[in-house]
XYZ file of C-alpha atoms in Angstrom:
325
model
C 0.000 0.000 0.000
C 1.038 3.321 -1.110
C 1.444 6.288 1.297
C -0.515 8.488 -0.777
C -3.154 5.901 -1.288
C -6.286 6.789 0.386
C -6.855 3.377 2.866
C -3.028 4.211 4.353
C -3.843 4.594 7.888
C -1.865 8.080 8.025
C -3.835 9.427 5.083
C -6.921 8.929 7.446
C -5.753 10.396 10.596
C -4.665 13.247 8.461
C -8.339 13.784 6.980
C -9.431 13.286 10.471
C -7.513 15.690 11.941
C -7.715 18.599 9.429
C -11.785 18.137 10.014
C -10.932 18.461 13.553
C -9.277 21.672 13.043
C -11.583 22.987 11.306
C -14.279 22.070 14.002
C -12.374 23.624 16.910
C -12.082 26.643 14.656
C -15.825 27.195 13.813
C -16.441 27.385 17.582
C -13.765 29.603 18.343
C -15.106 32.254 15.501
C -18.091 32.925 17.250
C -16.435 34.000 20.216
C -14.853 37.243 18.612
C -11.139 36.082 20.418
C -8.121 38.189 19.690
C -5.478 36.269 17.644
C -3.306 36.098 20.236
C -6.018 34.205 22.562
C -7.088 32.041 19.593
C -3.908 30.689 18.593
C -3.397 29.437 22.226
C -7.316 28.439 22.579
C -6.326 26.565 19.389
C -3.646 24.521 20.453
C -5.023 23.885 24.250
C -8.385 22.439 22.994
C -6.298 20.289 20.225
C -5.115 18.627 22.705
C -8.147 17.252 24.480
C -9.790 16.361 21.952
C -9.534 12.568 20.056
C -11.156 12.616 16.269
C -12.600 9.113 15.184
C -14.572 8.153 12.670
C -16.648 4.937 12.231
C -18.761 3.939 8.617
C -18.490 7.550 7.873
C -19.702 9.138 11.141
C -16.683 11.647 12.270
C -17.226 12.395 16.486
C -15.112 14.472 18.387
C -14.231 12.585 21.624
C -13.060 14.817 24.542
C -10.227 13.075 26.461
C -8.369 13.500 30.128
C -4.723 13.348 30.367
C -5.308 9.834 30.363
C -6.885 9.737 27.408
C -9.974 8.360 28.951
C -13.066 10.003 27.469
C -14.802 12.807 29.882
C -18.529 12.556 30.538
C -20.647 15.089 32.575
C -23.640 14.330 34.642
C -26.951 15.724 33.335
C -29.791 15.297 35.254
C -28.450 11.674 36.811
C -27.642 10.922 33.424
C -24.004 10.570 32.363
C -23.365 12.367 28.630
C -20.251 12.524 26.469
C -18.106 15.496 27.165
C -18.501 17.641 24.600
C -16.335 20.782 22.559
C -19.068 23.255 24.006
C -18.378 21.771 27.396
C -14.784 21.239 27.222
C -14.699 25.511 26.136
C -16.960 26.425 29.143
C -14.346 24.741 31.632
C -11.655 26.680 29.904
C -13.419 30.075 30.458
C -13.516 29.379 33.897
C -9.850 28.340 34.129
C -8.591 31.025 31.618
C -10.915 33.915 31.735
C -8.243 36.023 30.730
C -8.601 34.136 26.778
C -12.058 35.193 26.369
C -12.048 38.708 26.664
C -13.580 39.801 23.229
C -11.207 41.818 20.727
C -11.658 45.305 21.112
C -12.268 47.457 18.146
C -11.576 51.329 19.514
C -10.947 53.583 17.480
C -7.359 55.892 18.439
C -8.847 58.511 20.189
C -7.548 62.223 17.953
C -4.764 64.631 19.809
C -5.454 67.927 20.552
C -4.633 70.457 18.626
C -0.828 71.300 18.971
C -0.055 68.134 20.959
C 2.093 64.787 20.117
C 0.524 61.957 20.509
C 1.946 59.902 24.329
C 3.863 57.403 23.292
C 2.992 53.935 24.932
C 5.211 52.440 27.457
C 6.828 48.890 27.292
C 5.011 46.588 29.702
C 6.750 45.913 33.126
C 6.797 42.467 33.876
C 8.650 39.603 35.405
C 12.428 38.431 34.419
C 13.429 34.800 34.461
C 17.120 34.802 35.381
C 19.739 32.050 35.258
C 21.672 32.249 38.135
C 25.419 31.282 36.070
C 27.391 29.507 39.486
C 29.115 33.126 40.142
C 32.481 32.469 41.478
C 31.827 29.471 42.714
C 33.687 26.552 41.549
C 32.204 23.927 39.107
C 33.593 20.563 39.907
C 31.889 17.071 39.394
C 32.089 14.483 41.440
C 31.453 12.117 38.784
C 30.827 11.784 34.669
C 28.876 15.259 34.839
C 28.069 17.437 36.944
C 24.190 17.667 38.203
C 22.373 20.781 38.007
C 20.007 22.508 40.993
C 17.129 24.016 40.483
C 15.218 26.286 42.826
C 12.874 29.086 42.889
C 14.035 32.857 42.958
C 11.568 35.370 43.391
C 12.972 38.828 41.494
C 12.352 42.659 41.271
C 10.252 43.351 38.595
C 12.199 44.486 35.128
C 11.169 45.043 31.715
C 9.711 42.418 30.455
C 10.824 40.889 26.957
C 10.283 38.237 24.912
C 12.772 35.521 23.524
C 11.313 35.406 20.444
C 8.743 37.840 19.542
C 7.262 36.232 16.265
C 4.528 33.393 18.228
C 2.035 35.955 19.052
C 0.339 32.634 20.697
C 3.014 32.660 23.231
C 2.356 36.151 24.220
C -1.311 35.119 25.037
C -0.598 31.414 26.949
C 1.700 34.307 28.982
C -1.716 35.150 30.403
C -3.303 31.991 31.288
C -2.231 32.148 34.783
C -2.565 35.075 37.002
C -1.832 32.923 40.254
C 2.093 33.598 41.773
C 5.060 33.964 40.056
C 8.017 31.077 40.096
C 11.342 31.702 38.264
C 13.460 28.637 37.627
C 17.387 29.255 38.623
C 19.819 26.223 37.789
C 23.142 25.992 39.392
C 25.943 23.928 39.434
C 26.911 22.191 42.261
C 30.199 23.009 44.291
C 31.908 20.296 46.148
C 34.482 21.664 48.636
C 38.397 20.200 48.361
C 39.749 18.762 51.269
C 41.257 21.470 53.649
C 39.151 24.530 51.687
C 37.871 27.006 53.642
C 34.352 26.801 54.300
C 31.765 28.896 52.406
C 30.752 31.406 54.695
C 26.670 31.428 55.734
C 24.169 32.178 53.056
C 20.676 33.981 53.286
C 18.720 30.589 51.916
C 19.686 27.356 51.787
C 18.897 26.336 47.757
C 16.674 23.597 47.545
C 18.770 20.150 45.655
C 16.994 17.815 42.885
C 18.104 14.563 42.505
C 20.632 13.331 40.706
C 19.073 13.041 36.984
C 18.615 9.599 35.802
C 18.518 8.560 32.379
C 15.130 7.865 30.636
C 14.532 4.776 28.367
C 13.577 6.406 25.170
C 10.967 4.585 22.689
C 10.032 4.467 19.581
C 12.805 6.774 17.506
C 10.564 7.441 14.772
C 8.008 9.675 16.695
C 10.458 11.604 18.485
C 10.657 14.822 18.599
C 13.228 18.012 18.744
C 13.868 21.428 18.655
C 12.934 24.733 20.689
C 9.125 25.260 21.703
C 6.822 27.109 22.933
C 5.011 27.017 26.349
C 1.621 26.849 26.452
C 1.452 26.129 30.369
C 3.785 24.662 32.812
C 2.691 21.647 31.897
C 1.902 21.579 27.721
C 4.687 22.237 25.193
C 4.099 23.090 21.689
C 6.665 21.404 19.217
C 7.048 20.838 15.708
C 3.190 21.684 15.420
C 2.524 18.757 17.878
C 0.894 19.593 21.847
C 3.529 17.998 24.331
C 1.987 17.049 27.869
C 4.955 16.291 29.879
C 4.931 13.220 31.576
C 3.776 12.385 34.940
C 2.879 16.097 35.378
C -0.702 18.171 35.846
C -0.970 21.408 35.777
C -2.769 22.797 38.781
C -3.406 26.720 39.660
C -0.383 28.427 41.610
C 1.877 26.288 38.793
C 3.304 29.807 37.521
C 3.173 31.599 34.329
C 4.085 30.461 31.043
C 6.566 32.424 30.032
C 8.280 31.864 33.985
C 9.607 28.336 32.174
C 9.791 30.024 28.576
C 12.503 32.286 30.492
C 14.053 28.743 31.854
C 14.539 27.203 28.538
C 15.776 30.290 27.375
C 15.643 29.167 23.813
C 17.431 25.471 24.755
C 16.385 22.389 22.526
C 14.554 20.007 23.909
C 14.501 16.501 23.420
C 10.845 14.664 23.945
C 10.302 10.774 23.497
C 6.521 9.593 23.778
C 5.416 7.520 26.562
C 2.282 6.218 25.973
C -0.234 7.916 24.382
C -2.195 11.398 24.144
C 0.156 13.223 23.150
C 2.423 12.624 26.856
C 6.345 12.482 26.068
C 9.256 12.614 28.321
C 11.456 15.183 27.534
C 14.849 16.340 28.362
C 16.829 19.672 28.150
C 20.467 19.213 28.743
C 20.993 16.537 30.985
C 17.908 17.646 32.665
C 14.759 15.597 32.663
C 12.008 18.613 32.163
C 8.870 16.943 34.233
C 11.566 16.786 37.331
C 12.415 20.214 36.749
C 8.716 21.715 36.618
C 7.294 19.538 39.676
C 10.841 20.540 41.503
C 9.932 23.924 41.146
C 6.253 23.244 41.859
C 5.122 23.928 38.702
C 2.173 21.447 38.852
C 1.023 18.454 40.569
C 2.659 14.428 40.509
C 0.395 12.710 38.031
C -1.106 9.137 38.441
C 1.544 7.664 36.506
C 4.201 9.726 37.597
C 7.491 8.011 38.603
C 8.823 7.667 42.167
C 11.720 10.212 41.194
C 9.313 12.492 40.358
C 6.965 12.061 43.055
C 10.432 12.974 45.312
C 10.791 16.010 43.183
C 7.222 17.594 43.594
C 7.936 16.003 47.775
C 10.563 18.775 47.338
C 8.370 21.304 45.865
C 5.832 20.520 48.647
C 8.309 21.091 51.450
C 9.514 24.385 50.434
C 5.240 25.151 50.193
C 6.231 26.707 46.945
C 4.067 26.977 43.316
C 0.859 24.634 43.694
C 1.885 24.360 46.615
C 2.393 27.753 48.698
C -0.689 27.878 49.768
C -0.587 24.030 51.453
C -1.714 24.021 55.495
């Protein structure tokens, strides 16, 4: 069988999933969105959704994480999830989204006056703490990295790369606390040093990264993406749900771990399905790194080493968690 022949399994999904499109954008037309909020509205309902289509009936199948389809109780009756549904939840997570585009008209200068130019918005820098002058020396094949939370002044606020105006709106999703990922080498004294001297906070340590089994090569994917949340990736045009990680409010804004990857590439293996891969920035596994820094919630499936991780996060009551009794 030919890969352009019509009965290849990939030329189906591909049908499937261009009629998908096409359904999430209908709705999201009649909602008068800015581009900015559509693009991200785009990608975020993408990725719950599952097209099938069976004898020539094409549904729309709204999954969890899992990939378990989502029903709602109506009236003691229990109903498939639906796109209408699945976009009402969102409003009420990400209100922000679904304020209409405005459409005012620049309001004229008086006579003899310049028009005020507009500021720059004042936001929130990411900074990556470089090891000062402390020394960098492993203790074994390489060195591990710490990561811990820094809370900073507020500077201008800039992005890495201007051009994904859909970036610029996930920035908004969540208006809940502010984390800023800081990684650090670790310094191991020499015998007979002199001791550091005290320090105002003791950083918190991640584990040692392990190495992660990778699967099957040809779905694999690379390069440098975007953030919709602390917890969903966009790369190569594919939604990335990091592995063993939810996203849960307090997690942080998108652009805090935008600012963290700092333009890195980032490896991502699938494990699984729905769109969940394991992925890796350096020699840093980036679901240990997020739940580390509290920037969401152990999953179900998520791995003892990364249960420890968000134990860490927990502990330190930062992120999801600062607001923990």
């Amino acid at each position: 069988m030919s890969h352009d022949s019509p009965a290849d399994p990939r030329h189906a999904w591909g049908r499937m999933r261009e009629k998908m499109r096409e359904a999430i954008r209908a709705e999201l037309d009649a909602l008068d969105l800015t581009d900015d909020a559509r693009r991200a509205l785009e990608l975020i309902v993408e990725s719950s959704l599952r097209p099938s289509e069976i004898d020539g009936d094409f549904k729309l199948i709204v999954i969890d994480h899992n990939g378990t389809p989502r029903t709602v109780d109506r009236n003691g009756r229990q109903d498939d999830f639906t796109m209408q549904d699945l976009l009402a939840e969102l409003r009420g997570r990400y209100p922000v989204l679904f304020r209409p585009a405005k459409r005012e008209r620049p309001m004229p200068a008086e006579d003899g006056e310049k028009p005020r130019e507009r500021g720059k918005p004042q936001r929130d820098w990411l900074t990556l703490d470089q090891g000062g002058a402390q020394p960098n020396i492993e203790t074994g094949p390489m060195s591990a990295e710490r990561e811990r939370i820094v809370f900073s002044e507020t500077k201008t606020f800039s992005w890495l790369r201007p051009s994904l105006a859909f970036a610029a709106a996930a920035a908004l999703l969540l208006g809940i606390g502010v984390f800023i990922f800081k990684s650090e080498d670790r310094a191991v004294p020499q015998p007979g040093a002199t001791a550091p001297g005290p320090v105002a906070s003791s950083p918190i340590r991640e584990p040692e990264p392990s190495s992660t089994g990778s699967t099957t090569a040809s779905a694999s994917l690379r390069g440098v993406p975007d953030v919709i949340d602390t917890a969903t990736l966009s790369l190569n045009g594919e939604v990335v749900r990091l592995f063993g990680v939810e996203w849960a409010p307090g997690a942080g804004k998108p652009e805090d771990l935008a600012q963290y990857l700092n333009g890195r590439e980032v490896a991502c293996e699938p494990v699984g399905g729905n769109d969940v891969y394991r992925c890796r920035v350096g020699e840093q596994d980036l679901s240990r790194v997020v739940l580390f820094n509290g920037g969401g919630k152990p999953a179900d499936d998520a791995t003892p080493e990364l249960k420890a991780a968000a134990d860490k996060a927990r502990e330190a009551r930062i992120g999801v968690w600062s607001n923990q009794p």
